[in-house]
Coordinates of C-alpha atoms in Angstrom, one line a residue:
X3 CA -109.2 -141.2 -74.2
X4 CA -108.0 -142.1 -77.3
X5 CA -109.0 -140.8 -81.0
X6 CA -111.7 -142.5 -82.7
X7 CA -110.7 -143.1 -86.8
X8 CA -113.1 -144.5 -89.1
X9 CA -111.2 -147.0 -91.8
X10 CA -113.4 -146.5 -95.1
X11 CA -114.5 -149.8 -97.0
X12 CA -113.2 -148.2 -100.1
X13 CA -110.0 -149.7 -101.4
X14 CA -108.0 -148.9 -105.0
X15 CA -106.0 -151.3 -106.1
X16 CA -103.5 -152.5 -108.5
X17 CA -105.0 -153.4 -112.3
X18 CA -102.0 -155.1 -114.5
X19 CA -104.6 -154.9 -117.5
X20 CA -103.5 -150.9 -117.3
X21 CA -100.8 -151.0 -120.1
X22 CA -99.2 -148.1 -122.2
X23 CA -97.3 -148.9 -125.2
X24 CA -93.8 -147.9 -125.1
X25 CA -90.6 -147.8 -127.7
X26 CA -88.3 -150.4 -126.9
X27 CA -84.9 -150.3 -128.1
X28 CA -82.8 -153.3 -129.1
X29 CA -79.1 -151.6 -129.9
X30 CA -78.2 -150.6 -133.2
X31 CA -76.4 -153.7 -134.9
X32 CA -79.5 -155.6 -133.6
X33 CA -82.3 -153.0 -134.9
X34 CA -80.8 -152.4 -138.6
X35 CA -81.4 -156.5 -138.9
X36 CA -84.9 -155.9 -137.4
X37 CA -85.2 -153.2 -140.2
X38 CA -83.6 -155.2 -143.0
X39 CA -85.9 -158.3 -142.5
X40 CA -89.0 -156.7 -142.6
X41 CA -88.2 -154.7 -145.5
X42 CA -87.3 -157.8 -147.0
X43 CA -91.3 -159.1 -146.7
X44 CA -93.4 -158.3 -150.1
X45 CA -95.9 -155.3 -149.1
X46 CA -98.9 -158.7 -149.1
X47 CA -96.6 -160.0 -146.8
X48 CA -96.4 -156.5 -144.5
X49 CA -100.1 -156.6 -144.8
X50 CA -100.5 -159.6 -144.0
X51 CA -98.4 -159.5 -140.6
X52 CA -99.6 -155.6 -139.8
X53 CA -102.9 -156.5 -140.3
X54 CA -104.1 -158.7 -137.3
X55 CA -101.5 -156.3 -135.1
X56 CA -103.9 -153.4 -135.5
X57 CA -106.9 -155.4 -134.8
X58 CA -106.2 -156.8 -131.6
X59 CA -103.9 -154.1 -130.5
X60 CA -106.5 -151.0 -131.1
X61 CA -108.8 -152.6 -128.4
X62 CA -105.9 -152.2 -125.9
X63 CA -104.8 -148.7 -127.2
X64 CA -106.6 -145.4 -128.0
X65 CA -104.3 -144.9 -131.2
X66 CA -102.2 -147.5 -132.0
X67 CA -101.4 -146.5 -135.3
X68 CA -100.4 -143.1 -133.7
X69 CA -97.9 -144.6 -131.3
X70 CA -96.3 -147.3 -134.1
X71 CA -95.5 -144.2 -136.4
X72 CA -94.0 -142.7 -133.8
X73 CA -91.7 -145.3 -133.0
X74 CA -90.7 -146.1 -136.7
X75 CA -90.1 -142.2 -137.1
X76 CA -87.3 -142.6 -134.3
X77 CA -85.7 -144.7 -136.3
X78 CA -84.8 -142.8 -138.9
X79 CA -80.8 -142.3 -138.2
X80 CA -80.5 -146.1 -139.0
X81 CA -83.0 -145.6 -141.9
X82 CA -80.1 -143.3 -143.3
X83 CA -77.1 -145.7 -142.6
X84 CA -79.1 -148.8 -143.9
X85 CA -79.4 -146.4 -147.3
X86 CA -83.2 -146.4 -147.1
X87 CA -85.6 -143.5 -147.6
X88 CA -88.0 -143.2 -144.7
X89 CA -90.1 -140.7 -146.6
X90 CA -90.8 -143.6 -149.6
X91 CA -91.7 -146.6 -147.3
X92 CA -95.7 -147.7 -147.4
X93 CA -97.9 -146.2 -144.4
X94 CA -98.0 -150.4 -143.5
X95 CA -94.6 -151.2 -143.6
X96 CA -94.3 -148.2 -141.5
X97 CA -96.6 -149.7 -139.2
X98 CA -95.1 -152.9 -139.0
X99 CA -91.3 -151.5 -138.2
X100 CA -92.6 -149.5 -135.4
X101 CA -94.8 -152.6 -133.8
X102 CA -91.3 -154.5 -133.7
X103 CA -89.8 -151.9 -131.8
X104 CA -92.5 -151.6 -129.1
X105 CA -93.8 -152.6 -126.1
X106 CA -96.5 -152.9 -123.5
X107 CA -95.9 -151.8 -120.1
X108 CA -98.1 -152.5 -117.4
X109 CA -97.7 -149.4 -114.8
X110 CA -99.7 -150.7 -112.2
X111 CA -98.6 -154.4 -111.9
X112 CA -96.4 -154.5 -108.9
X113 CA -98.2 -151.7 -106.4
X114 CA -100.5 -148.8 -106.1
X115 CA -100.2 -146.7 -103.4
X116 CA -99.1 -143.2 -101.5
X117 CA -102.1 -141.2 -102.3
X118 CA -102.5 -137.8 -102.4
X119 CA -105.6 -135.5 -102.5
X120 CA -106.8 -132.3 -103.8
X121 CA -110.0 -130.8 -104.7
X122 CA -111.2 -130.8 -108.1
X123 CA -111.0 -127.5 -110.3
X124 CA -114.4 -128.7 -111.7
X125 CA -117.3 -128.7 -108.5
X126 CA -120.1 -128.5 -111.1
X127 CA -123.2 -130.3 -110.5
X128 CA -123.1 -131.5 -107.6
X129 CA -125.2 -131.7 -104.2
X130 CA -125.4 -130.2 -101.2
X131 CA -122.6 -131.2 -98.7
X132 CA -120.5 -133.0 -101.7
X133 CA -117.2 -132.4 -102.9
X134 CA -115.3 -133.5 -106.4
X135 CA -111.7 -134.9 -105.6
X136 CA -108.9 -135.7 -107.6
X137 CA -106.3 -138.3 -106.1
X138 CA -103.1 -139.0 -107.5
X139 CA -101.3 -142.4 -106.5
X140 CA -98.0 -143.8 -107.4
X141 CA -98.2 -146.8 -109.6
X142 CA -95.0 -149.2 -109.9
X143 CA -94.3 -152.1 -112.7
X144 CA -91.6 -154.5 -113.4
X145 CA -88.2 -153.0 -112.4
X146 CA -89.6 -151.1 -109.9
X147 CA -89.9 -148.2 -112.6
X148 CA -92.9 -145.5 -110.6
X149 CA -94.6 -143.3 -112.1
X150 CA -97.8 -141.2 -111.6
X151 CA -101.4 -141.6 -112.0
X152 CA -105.3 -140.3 -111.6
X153 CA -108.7 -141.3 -109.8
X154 CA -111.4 -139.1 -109.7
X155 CA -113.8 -139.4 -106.4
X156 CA -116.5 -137.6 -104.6
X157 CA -117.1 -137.5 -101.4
X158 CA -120.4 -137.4 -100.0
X159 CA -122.4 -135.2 -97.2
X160 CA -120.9 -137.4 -94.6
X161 CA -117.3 -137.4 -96.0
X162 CA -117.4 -140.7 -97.3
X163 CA -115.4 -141.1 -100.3
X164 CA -116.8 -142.5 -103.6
X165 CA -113.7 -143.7 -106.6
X166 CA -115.3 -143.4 -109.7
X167 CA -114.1 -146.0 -112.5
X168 CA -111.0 -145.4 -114.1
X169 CA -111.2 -145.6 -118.0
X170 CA -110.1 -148.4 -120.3
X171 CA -106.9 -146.5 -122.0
X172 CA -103.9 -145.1 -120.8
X173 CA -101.9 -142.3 -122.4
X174 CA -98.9 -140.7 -121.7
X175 CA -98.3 -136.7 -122.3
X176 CA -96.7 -135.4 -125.7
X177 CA -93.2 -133.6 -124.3
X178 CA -92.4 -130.3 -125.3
X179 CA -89.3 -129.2 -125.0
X180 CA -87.9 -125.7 -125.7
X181 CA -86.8 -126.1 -129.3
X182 CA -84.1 -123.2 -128.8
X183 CA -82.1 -121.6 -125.9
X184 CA -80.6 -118.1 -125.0
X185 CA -77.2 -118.3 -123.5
X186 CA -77.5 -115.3 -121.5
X187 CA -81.1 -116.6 -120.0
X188 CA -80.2 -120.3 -119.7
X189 CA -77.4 -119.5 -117.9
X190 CA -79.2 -116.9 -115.0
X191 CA -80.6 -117.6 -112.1
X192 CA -82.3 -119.6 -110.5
X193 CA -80.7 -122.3 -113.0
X194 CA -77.0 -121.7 -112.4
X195 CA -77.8 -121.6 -109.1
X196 CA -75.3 -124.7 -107.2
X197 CA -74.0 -125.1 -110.3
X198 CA -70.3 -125.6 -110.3
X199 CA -69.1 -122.1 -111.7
X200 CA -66.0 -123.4 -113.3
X201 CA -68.3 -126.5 -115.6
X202 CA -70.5 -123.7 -116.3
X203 CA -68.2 -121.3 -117.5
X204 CA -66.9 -124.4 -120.0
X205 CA -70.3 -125.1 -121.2
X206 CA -71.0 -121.3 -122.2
X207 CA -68.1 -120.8 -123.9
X208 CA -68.5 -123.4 -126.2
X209 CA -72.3 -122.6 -127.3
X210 CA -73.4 -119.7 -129.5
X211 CA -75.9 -117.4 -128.0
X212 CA -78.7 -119.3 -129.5
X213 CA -78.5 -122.9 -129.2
X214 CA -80.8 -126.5 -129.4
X215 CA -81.3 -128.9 -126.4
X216 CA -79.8 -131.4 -128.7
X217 CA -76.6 -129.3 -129.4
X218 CA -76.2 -128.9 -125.6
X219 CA -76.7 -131.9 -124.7
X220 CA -73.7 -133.0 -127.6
X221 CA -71.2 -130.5 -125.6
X222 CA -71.6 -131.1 -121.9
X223 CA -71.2 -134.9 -122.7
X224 CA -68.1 -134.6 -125.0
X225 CA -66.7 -131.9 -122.0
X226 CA -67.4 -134.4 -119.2
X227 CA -65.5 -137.2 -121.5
X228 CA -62.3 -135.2 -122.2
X229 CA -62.5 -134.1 -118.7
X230 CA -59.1 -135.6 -116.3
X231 CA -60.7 -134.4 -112.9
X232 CA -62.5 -137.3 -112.1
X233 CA -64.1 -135.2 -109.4
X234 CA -65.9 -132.8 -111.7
X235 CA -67.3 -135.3 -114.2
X236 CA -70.5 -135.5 -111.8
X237 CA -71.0 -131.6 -112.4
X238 CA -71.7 -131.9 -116.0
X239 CA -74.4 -134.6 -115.3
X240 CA -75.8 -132.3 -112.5
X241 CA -75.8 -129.4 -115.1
X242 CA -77.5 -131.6 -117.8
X243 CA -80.0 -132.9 -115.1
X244 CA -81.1 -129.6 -115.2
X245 CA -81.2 -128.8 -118.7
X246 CA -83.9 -132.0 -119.0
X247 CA -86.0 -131.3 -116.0
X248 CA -87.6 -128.5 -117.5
X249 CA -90.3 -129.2 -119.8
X250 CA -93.9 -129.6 -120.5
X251 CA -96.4 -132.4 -120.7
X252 CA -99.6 -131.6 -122.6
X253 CA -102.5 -134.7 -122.9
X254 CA -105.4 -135.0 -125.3
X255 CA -108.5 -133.0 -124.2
X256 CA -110.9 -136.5 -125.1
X257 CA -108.6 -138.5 -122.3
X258 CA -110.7 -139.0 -118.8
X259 CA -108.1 -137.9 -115.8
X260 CA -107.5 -141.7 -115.0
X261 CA -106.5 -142.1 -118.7
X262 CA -103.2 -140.1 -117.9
X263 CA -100.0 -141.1 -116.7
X264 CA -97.3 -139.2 -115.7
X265 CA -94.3 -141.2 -116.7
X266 CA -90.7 -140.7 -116.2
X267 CA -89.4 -138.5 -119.6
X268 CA -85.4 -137.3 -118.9
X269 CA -82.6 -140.0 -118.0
X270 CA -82.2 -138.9 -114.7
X271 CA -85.8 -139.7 -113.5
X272 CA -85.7 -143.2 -115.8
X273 CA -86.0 -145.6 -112.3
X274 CA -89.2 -143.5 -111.0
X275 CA -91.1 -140.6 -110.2
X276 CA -92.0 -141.2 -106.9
X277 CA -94.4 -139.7 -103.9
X278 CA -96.1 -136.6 -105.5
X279 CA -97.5 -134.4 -103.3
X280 CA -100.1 -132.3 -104.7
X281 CA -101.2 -129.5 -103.0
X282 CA -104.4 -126.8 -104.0
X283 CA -101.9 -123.5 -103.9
X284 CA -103.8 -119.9 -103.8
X285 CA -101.6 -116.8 -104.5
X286 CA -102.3 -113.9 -102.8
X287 CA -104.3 -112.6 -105.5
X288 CA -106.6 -115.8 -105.3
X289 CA -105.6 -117.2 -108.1
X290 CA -105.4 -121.3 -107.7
X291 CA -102.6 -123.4 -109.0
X292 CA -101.8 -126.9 -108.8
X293 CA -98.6 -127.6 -107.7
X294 CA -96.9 -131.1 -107.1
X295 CA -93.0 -131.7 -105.6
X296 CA -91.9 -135.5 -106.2
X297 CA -88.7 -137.1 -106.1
X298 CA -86.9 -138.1 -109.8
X299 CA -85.1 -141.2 -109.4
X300 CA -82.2 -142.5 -111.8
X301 CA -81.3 -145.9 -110.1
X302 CA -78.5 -143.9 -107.9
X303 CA -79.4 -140.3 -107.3
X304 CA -82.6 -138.5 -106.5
X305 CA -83.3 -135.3 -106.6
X306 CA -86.6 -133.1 -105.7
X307 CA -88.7 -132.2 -108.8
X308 CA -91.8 -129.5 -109.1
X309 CA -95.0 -130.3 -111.0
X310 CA -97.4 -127.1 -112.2
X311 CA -100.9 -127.3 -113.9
X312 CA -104.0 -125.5 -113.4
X313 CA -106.5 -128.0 -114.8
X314 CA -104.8 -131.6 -115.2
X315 CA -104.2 -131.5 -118.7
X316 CA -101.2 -129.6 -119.0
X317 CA -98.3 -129.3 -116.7
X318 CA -95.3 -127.4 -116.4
X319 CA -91.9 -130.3 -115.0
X320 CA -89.3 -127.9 -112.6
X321 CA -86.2 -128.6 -110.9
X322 CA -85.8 -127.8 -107.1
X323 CA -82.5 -126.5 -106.3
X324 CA -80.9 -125.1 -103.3
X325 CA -79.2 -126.3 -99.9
X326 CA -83.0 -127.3 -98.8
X327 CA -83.3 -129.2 -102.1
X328 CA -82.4 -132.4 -101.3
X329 CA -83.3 -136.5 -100.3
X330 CA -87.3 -136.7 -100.3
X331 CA -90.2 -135.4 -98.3
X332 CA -90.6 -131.5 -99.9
X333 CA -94.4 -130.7 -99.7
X334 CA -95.4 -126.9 -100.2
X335 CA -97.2 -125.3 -97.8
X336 CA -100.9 -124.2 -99.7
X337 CA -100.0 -120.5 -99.2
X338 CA -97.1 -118.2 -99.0
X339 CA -96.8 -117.4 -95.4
X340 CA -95.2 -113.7 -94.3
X341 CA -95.3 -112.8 -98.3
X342 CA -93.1 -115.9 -98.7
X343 CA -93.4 -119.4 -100.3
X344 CA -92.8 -122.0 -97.7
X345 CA -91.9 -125.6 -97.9
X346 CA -91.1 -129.2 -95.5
X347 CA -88.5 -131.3 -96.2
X348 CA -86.2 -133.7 -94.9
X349 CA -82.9 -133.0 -95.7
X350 CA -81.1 -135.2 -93.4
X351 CA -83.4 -138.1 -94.0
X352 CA -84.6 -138.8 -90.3
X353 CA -86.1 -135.1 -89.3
X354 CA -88.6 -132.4 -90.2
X355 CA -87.3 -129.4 -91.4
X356 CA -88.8 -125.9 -92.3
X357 CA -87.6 -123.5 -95.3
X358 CA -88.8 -120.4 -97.1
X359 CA -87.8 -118.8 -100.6
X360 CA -89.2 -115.7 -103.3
X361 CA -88.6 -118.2 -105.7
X362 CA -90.6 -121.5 -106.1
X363 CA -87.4 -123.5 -107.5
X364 CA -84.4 -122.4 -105.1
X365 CA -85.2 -123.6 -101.5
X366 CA -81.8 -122.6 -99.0
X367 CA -81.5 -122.3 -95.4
X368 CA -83.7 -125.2 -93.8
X369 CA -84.4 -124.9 -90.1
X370 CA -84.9 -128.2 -88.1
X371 CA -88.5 -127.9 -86.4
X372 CA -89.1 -131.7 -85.7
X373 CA -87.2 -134.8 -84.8
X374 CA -88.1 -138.5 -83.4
X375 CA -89.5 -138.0 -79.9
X376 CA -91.5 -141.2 -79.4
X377 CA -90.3 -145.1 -79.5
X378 CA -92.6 -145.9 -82.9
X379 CA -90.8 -142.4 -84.6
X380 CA -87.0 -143.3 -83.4
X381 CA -86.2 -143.9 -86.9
X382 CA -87.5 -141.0 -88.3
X383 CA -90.3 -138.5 -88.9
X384 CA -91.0 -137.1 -92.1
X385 CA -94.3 -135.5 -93.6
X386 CA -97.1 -136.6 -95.3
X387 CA -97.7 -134.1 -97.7
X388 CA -98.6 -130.5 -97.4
X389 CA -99.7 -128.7 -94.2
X390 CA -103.7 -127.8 -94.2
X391 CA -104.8 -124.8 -92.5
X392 CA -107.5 -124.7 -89.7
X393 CA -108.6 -122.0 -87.8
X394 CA -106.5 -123.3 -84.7
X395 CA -102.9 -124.1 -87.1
X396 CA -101.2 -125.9 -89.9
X397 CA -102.2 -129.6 -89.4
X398 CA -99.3 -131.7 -90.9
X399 CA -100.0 -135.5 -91.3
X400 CA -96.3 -136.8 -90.7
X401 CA -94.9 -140.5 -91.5
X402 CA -92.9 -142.2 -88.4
X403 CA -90.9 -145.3 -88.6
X404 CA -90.0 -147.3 -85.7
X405 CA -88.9 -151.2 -84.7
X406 CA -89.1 -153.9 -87.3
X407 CA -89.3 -150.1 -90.0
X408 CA -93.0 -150.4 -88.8
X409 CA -94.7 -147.2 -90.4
X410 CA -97.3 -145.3 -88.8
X411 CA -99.2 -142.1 -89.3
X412 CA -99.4 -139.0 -86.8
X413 CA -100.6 -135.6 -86.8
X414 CA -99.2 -132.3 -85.0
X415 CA -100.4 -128.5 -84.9
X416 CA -97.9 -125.9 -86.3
X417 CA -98.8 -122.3 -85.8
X418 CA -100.0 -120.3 -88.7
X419 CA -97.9 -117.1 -88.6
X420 CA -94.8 -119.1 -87.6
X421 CA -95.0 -122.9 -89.0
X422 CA -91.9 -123.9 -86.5
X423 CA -93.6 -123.7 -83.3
X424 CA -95.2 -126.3 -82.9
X425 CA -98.5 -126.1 -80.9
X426 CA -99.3 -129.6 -80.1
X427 CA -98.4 -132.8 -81.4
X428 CA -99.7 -136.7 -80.5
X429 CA -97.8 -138.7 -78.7
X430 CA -98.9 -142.0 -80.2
X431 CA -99.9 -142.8 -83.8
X432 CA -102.9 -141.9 -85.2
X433 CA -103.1 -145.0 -87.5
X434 CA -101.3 -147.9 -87.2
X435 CA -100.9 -151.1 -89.7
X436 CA -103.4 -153.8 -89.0
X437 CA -103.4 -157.5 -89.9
X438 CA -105.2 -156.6 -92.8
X439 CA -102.8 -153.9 -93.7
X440 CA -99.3 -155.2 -93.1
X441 CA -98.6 -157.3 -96.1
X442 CA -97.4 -156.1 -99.5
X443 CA -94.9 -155.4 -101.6
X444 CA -93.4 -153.4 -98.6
X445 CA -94.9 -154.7 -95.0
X446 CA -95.8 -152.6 -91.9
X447 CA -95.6 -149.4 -93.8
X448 CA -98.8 -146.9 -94.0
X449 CA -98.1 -144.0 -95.7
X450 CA -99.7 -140.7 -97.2
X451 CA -98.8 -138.3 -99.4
X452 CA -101.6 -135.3 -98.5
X453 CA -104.5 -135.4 -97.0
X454 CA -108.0 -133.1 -97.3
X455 CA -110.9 -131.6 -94.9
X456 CA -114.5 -132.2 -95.6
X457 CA -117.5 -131.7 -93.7
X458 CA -116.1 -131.2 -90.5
X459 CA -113.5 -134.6 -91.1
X460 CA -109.7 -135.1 -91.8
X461 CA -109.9 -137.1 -94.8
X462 CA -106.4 -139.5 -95.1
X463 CA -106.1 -141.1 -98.2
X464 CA -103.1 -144.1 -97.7
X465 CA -101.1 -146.5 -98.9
X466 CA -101.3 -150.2 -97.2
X467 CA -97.9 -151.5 -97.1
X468 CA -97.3 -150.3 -100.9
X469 CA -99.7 -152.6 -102.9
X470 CA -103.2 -151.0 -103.0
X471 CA -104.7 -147.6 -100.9
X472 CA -107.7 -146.7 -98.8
X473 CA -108.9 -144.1 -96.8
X474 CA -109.2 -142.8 -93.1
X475 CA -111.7 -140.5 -91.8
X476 CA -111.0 -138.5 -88.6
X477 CA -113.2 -135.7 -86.4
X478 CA -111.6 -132.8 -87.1
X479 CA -112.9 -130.9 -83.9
X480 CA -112.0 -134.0 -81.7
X481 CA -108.5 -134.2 -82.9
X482 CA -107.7 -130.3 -82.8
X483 CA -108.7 -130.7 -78.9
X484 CA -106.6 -133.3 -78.6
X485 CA -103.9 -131.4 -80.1
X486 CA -104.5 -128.4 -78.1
X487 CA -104.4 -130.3 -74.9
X488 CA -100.4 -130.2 -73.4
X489 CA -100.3 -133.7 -72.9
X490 CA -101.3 -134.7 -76.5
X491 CA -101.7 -138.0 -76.0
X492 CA -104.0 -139.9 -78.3

């Protein structure tokens, strides 16, 4: 008898009206004319231009003016060689430099999809039986560039799931960097960890014991250029990938959670940051933290990446390092298991693997628990974001991808004390693209990136064939007998 799944009517999609405004760079011989012609114009004249820029532009932005004097302020190393003082130019002319070196980019315009789920830190004022939900999705615009955004949602007595509105701006996070290194800490563990000892060792030698991001960044690329083993040049971009992924992303407190987007900050996540898995972590104290893993994306490499917040404002960006570090698919397990964290991934891109570490950012040693065992999984198996506990086991919602790269959703039963035995698992796919669901940016593929229990259902946000998401609901007793049962056949 098979599994009865209840597709929800709700569906998110796509809005290409979503737009951030973004520096755009044009080269240096080409932006010193840009700078020299508009300093050219009278100040009536800068007025005049600036003017009707602000007016329509500060419908589409929360602070315009805010993100134009940013972008102006970046300019001033050709400011400098041009012989200008940035310090003496109008507030308006200003203004006007920065709008010429700007853009608008719309996040959302190509697809909207892989969803993940968490519950909200804020369950205030609500009803009986309800739950406060935060999804986060992966939006994609023109080149393909991802990055990651917010929907709030309740879902009702009956586990139906409400979206609420998203807002009518979008911001990005301010940055925060560490404005000054130790040697002696920088260079420790966990970050030397992999590291290739004899780039590293180079790279030290030449730094003070206090030194800038900036000044670091100077040396490892003027070692990698003077460096004749063409072999080792990749080490110093593997040692500066690491230098960037740590850092902080702070929004405005008046921004609604759909206001902010997560977009790519360092060079070596420039192409996308792609499939966050969020998961509701509780340390063994109780304390609750928000955790994320996604995969940074540079146009030729990717590489595992750890998100931290505790109340979707601020969050802490981590590199994930280790032999278990590697291709996509990491997802944390909610709590440490055995006194240990523990973490899925897919190292060798077609199987489930299993891995535990003290440390949140070194992962090492990953054990193989799951490989394609069915005809619609031959491809590969991978999971669908973080394990959920149950009385009876971890459920893990896993991805499979058979003929034609059809993608399909399954479930299987882990055991709690020991994740990689696996209890029970179905045979056949729980969800499987229908007519509706097969075309988009990316046919046949249905994918999640964490799921949620409520009121007795398996709540499965999803992605249809990468252009817009929806929602499954399953009975969670009915499928835990299933699962139970030897034959686990759906």
């Amino acid at each position: 008898m098979r599994l009865t799944i209840e597709r929800e009517a709700e569906k998110v999609y796509p809005d290409m009206k979503r737009v951030i405004a973004r520096y755009f760079f044009y080269g240096e011989e080409r932006a010193q004319q840009v700078i020299g012609r508009v300093m050219a114009l009278s100040e009536e004249e800068v007025f005049g231009t600036i003017s009707p820029i602000l007016q329509e532009y500060s419908k589409r932005h929360r602070n315009i003016t805010r993100v134009l004097s940013r972008n102006c302020a970046r300019l001033q190393p050709l400011f400098a060689g041009l012989g200008l003082d940035f310090e003496k130019l109008t507030n308006y002319r200003k203004l006007l430099i920065g709008s010429y070196f700007t853009h608008e980019y719309s996040i959302e315009s190509a697809a909207f999809f892989n969803p993940s789920i968490v519950e909200d830190p804020d369950q205030s004022e609500l009803q009986e039986g309800e739950k406060r939900v935060i999804i986060s999705f992966r939006a994609v615009g023109e080149g393909h560039i991802s990055s990651i955004v917010f929907r709030r949602a309740l879902l009702d007595a009956d586990a139906n799931i409400h979206v609420l509105p998203a807002g009518n701006y979008i911001d990005e996070a301010e940055t925060v960097r560490s404005a000054e290194y130790y040697k002696a800490d920088f260079f420790a563990q966990p970050f030397a960890a992999g590291l290739n000892p004899q780039v590293v060792a180079e790279i030290a030698a030449r730094l003070a014991d206090r030194f800038e991001f900036n000044l670091l960044q100077q040396t490892v690329l003027e070692a990698q250029a003077a460096q004749p083993d063409a072999a080792l040049k990749p080490a110093y971009d593997q040692l500066l990938w690491l230098a960037e992924a740590y850092y902080d992303l702070t929004f405005s407190l008046d921004t609604d959670i759909s206001d902010r987007v997560i977009f790519p900050v360092s060079d070596f996540e420039r192409r996308g940051i792609e499939d966050a898995r969020f998961v509701r972590f509780v340390a063994d104290d109780g304390q609750v933290v928000y955790y994320a893993t996604y995969t940074a994306y540079d146009g030729v490499t990717i590489a595992p990446k750890l998100l931290r917040t505790e109340d979707f404002i601020s969050f802490r960006v981590m590199p994930l390092h280790g032999a278990g570090a590697h291709n996509k698919n990491l997802a944390l397990f909610p709590r440490k298991i055995g006194g240990r964290f523990a973490m899925m991934s897919r190292i060798d891109g077609w199987s489930n693997y299993l891995m535990y570490s003290d440390n949140l950012n070194i992962w090492q040693a990953p054990v193989q628990m799951q490989e394609p065992l069915s005809p619609w999984e031959f491809i590969q198996i991978g999971n669908c974001g973080s394990p959920i506990e149950t009385a009876h086991g971890w459920l893990l919602i896993t991805h499979g991808v058979g003929p034609m790269r059809r993608y399909c959703l399954g479930v299987s039963l882990l055991d709690l004390d020991d994740p990689a035995i696996e209890i029970g698992r179905l045979s056949e796919p729980l969800l499987i693209p229908n007519k509706e669901e097969r075309e988009g940016y990316v046919p046949n593929v249905l994918y999640s990136c964490g799921s949620i229990i409520h009121q007795g259902k398996l709540v499965i946000p999803y992605g249809l064939s990468d252009y817009c998401s929806s929602f499954v609901t399953v009975d969670l007793a009915s499928l835990l007998e299933k699962l139970l049962d030897k034959c686990s056949a759906v």
